[in-house]
Short mmCIF file of C-alpha atoms in Angstrom, two decimals:
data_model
loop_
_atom_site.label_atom_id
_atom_site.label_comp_id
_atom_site.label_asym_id
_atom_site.label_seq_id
_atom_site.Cartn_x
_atom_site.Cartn_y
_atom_site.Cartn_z
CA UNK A 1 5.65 2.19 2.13
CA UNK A 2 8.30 4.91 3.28
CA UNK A 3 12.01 4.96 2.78
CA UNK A 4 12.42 8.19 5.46
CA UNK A 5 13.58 5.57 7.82
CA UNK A 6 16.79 3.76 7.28
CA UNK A 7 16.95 1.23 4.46
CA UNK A 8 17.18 -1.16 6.60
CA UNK A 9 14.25 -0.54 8.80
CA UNK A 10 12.28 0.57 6.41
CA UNK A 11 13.12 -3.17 4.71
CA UNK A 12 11.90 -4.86 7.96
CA UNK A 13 9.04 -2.88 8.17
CA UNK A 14 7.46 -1.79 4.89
CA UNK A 15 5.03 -4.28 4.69
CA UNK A 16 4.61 -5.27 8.19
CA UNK A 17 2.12 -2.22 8.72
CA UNK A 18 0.43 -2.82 5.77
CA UNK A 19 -2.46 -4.28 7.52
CA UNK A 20 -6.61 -6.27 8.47
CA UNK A 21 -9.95 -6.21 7.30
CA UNK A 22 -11.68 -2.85 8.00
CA UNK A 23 -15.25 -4.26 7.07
CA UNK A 24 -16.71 -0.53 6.27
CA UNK A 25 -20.25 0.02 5.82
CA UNK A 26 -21.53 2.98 3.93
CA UNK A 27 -24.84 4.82 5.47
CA UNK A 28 -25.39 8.42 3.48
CA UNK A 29 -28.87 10.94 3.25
CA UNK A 30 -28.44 11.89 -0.25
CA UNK A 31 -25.23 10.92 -2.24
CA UNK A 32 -24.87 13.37 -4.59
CA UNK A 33 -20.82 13.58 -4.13
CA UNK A 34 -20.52 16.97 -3.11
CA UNK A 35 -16.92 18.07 -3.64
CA UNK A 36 -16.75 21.46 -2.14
CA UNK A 37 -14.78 22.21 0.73
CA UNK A 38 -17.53 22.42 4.27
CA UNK A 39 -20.49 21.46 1.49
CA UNK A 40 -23.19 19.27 3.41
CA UNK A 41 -25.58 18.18 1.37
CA UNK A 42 -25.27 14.12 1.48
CA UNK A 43 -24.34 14.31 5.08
CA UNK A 44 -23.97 12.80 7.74
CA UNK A 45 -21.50 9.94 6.06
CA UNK A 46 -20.96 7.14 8.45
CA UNK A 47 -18.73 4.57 8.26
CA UNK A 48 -18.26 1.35 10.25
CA UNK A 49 -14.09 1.24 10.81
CA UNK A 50 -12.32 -1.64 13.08
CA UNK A 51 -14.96 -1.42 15.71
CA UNK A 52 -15.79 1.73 15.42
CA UNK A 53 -18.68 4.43 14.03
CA UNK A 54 -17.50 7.45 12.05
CA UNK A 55 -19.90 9.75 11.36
CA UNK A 56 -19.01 13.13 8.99
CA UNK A 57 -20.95 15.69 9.28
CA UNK A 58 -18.89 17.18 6.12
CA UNK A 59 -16.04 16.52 4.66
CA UNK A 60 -12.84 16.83 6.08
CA UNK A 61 -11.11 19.56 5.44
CA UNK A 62 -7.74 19.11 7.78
CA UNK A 63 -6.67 15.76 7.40
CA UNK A 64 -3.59 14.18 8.80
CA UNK A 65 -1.42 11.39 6.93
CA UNK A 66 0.67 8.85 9.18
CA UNK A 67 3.66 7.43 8.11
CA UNK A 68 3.27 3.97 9.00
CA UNK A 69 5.41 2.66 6.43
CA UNK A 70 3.45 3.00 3.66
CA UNK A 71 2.11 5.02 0.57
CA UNK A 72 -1.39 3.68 0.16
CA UNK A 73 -3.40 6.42 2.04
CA UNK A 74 -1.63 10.09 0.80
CA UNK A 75 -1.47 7.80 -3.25
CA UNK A 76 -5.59 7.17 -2.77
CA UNK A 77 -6.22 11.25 -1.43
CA UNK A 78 -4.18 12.49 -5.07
CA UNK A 79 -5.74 9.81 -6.83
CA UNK A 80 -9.10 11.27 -5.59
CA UNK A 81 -8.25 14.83 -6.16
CA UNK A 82 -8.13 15.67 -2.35
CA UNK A 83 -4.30 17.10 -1.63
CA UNK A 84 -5.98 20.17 -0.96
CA UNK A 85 -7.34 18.67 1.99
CA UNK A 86 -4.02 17.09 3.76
CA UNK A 87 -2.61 19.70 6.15
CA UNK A 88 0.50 17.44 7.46
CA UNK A 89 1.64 14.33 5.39
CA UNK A 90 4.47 11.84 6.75
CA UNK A 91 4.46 9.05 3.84
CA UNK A 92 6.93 9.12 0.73
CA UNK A 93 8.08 6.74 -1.22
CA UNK A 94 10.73 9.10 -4.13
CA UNK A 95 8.98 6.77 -6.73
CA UNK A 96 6.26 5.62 -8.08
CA UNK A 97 4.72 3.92 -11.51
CA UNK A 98 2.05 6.65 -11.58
CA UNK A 99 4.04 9.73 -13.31
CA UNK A 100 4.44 12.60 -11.24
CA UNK A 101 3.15 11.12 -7.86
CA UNK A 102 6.33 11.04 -6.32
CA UNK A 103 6.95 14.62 -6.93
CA UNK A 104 3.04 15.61 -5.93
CA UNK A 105 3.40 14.20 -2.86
CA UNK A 106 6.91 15.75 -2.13
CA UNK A 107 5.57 19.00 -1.94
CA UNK A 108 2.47 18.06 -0.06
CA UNK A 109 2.97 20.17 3.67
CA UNK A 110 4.41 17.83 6.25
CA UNK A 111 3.28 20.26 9.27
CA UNK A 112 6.76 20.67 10.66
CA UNK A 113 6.79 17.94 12.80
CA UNK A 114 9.38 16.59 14.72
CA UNK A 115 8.91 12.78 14.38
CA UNK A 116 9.16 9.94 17.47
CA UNK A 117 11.28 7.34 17.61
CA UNK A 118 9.05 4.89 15.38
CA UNK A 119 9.85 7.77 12.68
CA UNK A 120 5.79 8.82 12.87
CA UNK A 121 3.42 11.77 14.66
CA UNK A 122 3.59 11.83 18.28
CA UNK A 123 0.71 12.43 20.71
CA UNK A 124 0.73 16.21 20.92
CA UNK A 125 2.13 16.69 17.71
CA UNK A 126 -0.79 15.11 16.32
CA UNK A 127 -3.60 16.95 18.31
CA UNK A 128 -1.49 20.26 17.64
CA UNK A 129 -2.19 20.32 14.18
CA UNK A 130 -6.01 20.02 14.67
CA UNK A 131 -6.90 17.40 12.59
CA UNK A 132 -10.77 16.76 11.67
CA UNK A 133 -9.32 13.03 10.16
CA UNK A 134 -6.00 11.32 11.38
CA UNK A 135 -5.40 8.43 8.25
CA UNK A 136 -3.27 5.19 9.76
CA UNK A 137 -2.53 2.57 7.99
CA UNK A 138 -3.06 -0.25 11.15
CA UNK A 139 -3.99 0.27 14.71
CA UNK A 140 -0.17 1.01 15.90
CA UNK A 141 -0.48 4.44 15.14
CA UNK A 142 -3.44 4.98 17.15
CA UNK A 143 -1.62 3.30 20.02
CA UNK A 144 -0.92 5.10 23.51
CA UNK A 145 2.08 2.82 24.31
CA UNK A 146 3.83 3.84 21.31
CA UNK A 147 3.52 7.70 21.86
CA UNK A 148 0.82 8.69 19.50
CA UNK A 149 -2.59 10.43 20.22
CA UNK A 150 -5.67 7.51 20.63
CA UNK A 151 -8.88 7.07 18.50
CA UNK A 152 -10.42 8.64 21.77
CA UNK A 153 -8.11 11.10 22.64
CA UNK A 154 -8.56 12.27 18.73
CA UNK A 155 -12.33 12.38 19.15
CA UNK A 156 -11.85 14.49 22.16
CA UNK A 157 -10.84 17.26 20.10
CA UNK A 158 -13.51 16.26 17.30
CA UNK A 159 -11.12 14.22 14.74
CA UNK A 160 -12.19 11.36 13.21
CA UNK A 161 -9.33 8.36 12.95
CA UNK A 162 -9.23 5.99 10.03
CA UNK A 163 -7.78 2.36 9.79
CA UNK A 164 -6.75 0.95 6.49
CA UNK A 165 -8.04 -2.56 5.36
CA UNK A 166 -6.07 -5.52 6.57
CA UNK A 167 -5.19 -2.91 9.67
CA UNK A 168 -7.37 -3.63 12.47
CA UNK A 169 -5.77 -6.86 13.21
CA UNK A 170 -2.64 -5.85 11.54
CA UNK A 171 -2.78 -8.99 9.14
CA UNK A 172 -1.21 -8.07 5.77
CA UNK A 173 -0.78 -11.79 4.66
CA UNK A 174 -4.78 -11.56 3.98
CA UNK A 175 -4.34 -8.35 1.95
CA UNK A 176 -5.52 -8.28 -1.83
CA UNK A 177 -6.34 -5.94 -4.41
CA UNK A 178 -9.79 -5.61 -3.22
CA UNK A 179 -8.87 -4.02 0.08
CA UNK A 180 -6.77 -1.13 -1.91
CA UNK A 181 -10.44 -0.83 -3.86
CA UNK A 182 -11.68 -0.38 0.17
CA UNK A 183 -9.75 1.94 0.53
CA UNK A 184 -10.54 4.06 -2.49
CA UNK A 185 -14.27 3.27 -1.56
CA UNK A 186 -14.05 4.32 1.84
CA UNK A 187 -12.28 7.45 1.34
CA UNK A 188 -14.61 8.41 -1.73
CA UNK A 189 -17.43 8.28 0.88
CA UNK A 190 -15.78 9.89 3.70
CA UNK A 191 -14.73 12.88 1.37
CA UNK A 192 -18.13 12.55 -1.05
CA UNK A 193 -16.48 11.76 -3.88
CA UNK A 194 -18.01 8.31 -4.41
CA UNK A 195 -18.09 9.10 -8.23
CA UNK A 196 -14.37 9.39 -8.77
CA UNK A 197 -13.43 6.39 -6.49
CA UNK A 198 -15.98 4.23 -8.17
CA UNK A 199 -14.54 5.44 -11.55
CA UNK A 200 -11.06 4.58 -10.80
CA UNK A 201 -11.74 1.30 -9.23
CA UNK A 202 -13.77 0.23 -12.34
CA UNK A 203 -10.87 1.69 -14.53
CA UNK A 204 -8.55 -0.52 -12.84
CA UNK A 205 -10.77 -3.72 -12.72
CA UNK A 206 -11.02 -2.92 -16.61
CA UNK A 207 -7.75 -2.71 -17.02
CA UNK A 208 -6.95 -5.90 -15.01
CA UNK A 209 -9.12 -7.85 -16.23
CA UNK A 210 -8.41 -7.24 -20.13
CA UNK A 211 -4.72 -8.50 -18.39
CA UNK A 212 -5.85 -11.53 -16.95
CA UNK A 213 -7.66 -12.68 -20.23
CA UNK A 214 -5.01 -12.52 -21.93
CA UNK A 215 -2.58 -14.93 -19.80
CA UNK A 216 -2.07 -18.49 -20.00
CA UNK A 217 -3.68 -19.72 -16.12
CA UNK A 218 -2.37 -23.91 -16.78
CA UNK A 219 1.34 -23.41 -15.58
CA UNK A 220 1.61 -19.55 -14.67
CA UNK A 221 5.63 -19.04 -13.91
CA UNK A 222 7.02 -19.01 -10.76
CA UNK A 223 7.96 -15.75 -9.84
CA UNK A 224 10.24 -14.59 -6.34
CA UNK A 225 9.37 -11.37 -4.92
CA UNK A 226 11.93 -9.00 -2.77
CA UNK A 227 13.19 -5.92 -2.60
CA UNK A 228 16.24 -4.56 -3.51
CA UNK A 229 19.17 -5.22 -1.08
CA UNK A 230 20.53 -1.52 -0.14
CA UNK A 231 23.62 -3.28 0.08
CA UNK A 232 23.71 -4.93 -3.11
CA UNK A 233 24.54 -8.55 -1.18
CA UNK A 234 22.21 -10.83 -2.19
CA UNK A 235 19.82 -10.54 0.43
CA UNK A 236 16.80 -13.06 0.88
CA UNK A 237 15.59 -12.23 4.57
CA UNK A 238 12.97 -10.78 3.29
CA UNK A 239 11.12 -12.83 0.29
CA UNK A 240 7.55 -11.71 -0.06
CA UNK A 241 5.16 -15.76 0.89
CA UNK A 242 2.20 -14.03 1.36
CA UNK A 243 -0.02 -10.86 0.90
CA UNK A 244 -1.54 -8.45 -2.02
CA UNK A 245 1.59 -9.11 -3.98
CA UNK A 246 0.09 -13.20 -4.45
CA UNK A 247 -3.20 -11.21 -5.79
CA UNK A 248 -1.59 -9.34 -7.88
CA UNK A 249 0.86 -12.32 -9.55
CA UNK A 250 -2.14 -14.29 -9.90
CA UNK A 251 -3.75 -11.68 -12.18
CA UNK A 252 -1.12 -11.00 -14.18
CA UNK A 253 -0.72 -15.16 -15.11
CA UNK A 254 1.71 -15.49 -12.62
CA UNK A 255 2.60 -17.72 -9.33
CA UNK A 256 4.29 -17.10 -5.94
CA UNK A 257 7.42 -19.68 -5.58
CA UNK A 258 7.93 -18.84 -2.38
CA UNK A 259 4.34 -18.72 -0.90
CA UNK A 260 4.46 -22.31 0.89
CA UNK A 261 7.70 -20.66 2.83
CA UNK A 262 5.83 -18.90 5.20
CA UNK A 263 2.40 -18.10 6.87
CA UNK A 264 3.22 -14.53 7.57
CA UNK A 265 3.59 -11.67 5.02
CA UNK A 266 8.03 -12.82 4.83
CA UNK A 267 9.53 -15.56 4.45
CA UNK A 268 13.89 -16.12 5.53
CA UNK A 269 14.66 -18.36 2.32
CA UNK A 270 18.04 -19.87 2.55
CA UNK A 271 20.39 -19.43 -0.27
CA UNK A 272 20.38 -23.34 -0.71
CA UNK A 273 16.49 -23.45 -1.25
CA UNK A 274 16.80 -20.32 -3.28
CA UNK A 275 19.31 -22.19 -5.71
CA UNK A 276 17.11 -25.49 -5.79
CA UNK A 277 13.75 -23.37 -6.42
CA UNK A 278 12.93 -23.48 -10.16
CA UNK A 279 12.48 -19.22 -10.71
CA UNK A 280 10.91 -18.32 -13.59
CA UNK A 281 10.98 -14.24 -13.10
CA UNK A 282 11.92 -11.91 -10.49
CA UNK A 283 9.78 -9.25 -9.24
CA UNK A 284 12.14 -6.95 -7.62
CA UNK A 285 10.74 -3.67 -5.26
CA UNK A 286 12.77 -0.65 -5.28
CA UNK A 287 13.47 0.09 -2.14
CA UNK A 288 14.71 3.52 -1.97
CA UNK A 289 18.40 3.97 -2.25
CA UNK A 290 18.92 0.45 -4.23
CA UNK A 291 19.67 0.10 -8.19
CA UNK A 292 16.28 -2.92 -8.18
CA UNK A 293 17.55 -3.65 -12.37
CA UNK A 294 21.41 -4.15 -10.62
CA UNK A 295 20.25 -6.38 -8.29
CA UNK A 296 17.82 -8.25 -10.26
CA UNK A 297 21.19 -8.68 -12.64
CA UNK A 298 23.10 -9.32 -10.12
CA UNK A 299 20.75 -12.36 -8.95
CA UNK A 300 20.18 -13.48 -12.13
CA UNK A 301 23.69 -14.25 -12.61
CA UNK A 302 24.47 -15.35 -9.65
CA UNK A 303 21.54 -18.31 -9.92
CA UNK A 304 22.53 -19.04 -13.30
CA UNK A 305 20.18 -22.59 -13.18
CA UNK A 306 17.22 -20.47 -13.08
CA UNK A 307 15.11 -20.69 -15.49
CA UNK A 308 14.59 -16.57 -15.23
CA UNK A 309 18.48 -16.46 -15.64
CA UNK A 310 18.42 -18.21 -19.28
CA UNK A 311 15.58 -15.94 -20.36
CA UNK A 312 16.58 -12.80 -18.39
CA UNK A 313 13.09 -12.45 -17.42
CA UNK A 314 12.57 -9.60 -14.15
CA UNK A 315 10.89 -6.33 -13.85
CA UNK A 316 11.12 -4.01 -10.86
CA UNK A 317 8.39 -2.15 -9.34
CA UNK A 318 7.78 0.53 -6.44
CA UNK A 319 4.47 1.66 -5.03
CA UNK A 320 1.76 -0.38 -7.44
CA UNK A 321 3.10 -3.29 -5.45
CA UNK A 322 1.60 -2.13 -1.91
CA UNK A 323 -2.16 -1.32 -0.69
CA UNK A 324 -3.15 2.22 -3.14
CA UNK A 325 -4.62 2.80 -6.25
CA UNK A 326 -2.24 1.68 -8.64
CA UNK A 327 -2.33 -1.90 -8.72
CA UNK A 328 -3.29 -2.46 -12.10
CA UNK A 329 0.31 -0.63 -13.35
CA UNK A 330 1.85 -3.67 -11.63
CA UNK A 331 -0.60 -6.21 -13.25
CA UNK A 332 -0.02 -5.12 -16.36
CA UNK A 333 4.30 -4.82 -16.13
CA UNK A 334 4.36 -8.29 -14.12
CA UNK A 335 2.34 -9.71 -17.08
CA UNK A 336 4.40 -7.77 -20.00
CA UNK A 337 7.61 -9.72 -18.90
CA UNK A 338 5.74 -13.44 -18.34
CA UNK A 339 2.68 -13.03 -21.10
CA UNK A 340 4.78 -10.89 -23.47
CA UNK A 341 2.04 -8.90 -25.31
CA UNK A 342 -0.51 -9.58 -22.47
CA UNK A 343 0.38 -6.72 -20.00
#
């Protein structure tokens, strides 16, 4: 997710290009996880990605990062050791639960580009920097209509183009933690580094799962998820029904009370069925530009019959809420304020 856009915007559409399952498969000569820069040996790497057959010949070495909303794609390439790779990076969040991400990817180069109108690369932008991988986190970027260079048109000049899971279809109600593990995967292959994504997603399913042990699973609280109102009005246009943020409740002990509002990633909840909704804890996402512990306050005391009200219970999170590598931070601070001593 990116706050470069407007708060607003950015509000309506941080998770909507979050998107829909990427089924990769992995086909590699020799996987020895060659890291240097140009090194061959384990190559050709291809992947299957929305439809489509990558094949590496080595790894990339001038990779370009869409905005698209979203964090996910630039967090996974520093979680993997790989910002030496990124030529021109458009996503930034100003926060993050990992320290010192927000900073490292502040000073990642941006490539000087002038963005379009839907605040992302345009067509010859894109193709001017001379990508050998263009990352996207759903299909829009790759679209013609909207102004920005095609999966073909990127081949043409011998860049690959990567989807994110849950972005083929551009689906992010189906997202879970598994596809930001696809994503680690599928970079980790792509860049032969197989080792250090397979170490970080079995970190983080360690991590998890010593969470989830830990929590009662009988009556797991209800918890409402939404971001911060910029404004500071209480603001519930935009309460999360559906998504990884479900996956990630459930593993920390915790329920959605909003997730029969919607089929789609947002649900509009009314103030009225806000008030009548028994709230155990707010999960509230810093949106860039919004005090998220003022507004949870704020909530909390204007909903005074919820039960998160009497016990004060909220956290607020950033980037470990979204598609990336850090979803086990979130696990583990969702459960610290439901399972006290779990998380």
């Amino acid at each position: 997710m990116s706050m470069k856009r407007p708060a607003a915007a950015a509000l309506a559409a941080a998770l909507c290009l979050l998107t829909a399952a990427c089924g990769s498969s992995y086909d590699a000569a020799n996987d020895t996880n060659g890291e240097a820069a140009g090194q061959t040996s384990g190559y050709p790497v291809t992947l299957e990605n929305c439809g489509r057959k990558l094949t590496f010949e080595k790894a990339p070495e001038r990779v370009v990062v869409m905005n698209g909303a979203s964090v996910a794609e630039v967090s996974t390439l520093l979680a993997l050791g790989l910002e030496d790779r990124i030529v021109a990076n458009q996503q930034g969040y100003g926060r993050s639960e990992v320290p010192g991400r927000a900073d490292a990817v502040e000073q990642l180069p941006t490539g000087g580009v002038t963005l379009n109108e839907a605040g992302d690369i345009p067509r010859e932008a894109m193709l001017g920097l001379r990508p050998d991988l263009a990352l996207s986190v759903t299909s829009y970027g790759y679209e013609q209509k909207n102004g920005f260079a095609t999966r073909e048109q990127l081949q043409q000049v011998g860049a690959n183009s990567y989807i994110s899971p849950q972005g083929c279809d551009d689906d992010p109600s189906r997202m879970t933690v598994a596809d930001s593990y696809q994503l680690l995967r599928d970079m980790g292959k792509i860049f032969h580094v197989g080792d250090r994504a397979e170490k970080l997603i079995a970190e983080s399913e360690k991590k998890i799962a010593a969470v989830t042990g830990k929590v009662r699973t009988d009556k797991p609280p209800k918890v409402m998820v939404l971001f911060a109102s910029p404004t500071g009005r209480t603001d519930f246009s935009l309460v999360f029904a559906k998504g990884i943020v479900n996956d990630i409740l459930a593993r920390a002990g915790g329920a959605n009370a909003f997730q029969d509002s919607a089929e789609t990633l947002f649900a509009n909840v009314s103030k009225e069925k806000a008030a009548t909704t028994d709230v155990d804890a707010l999960v509230v996402i810093d949106a860039g530009g919004a005090d998220a512990a003022a507004y949870a306050k704020k909530l909390l005391k204007e909903f005074p019959q919820w039960p998160a009200a009497e016990t004060n219970t909220y956290v607020t999170l950033s980037d470990s809420m979204y598609l990336g590598p850090s979803n086990d931070l979130a696990v583990q601070k969702i459960a610290d304020v439901l399972h006290p001593g779990a998380g």
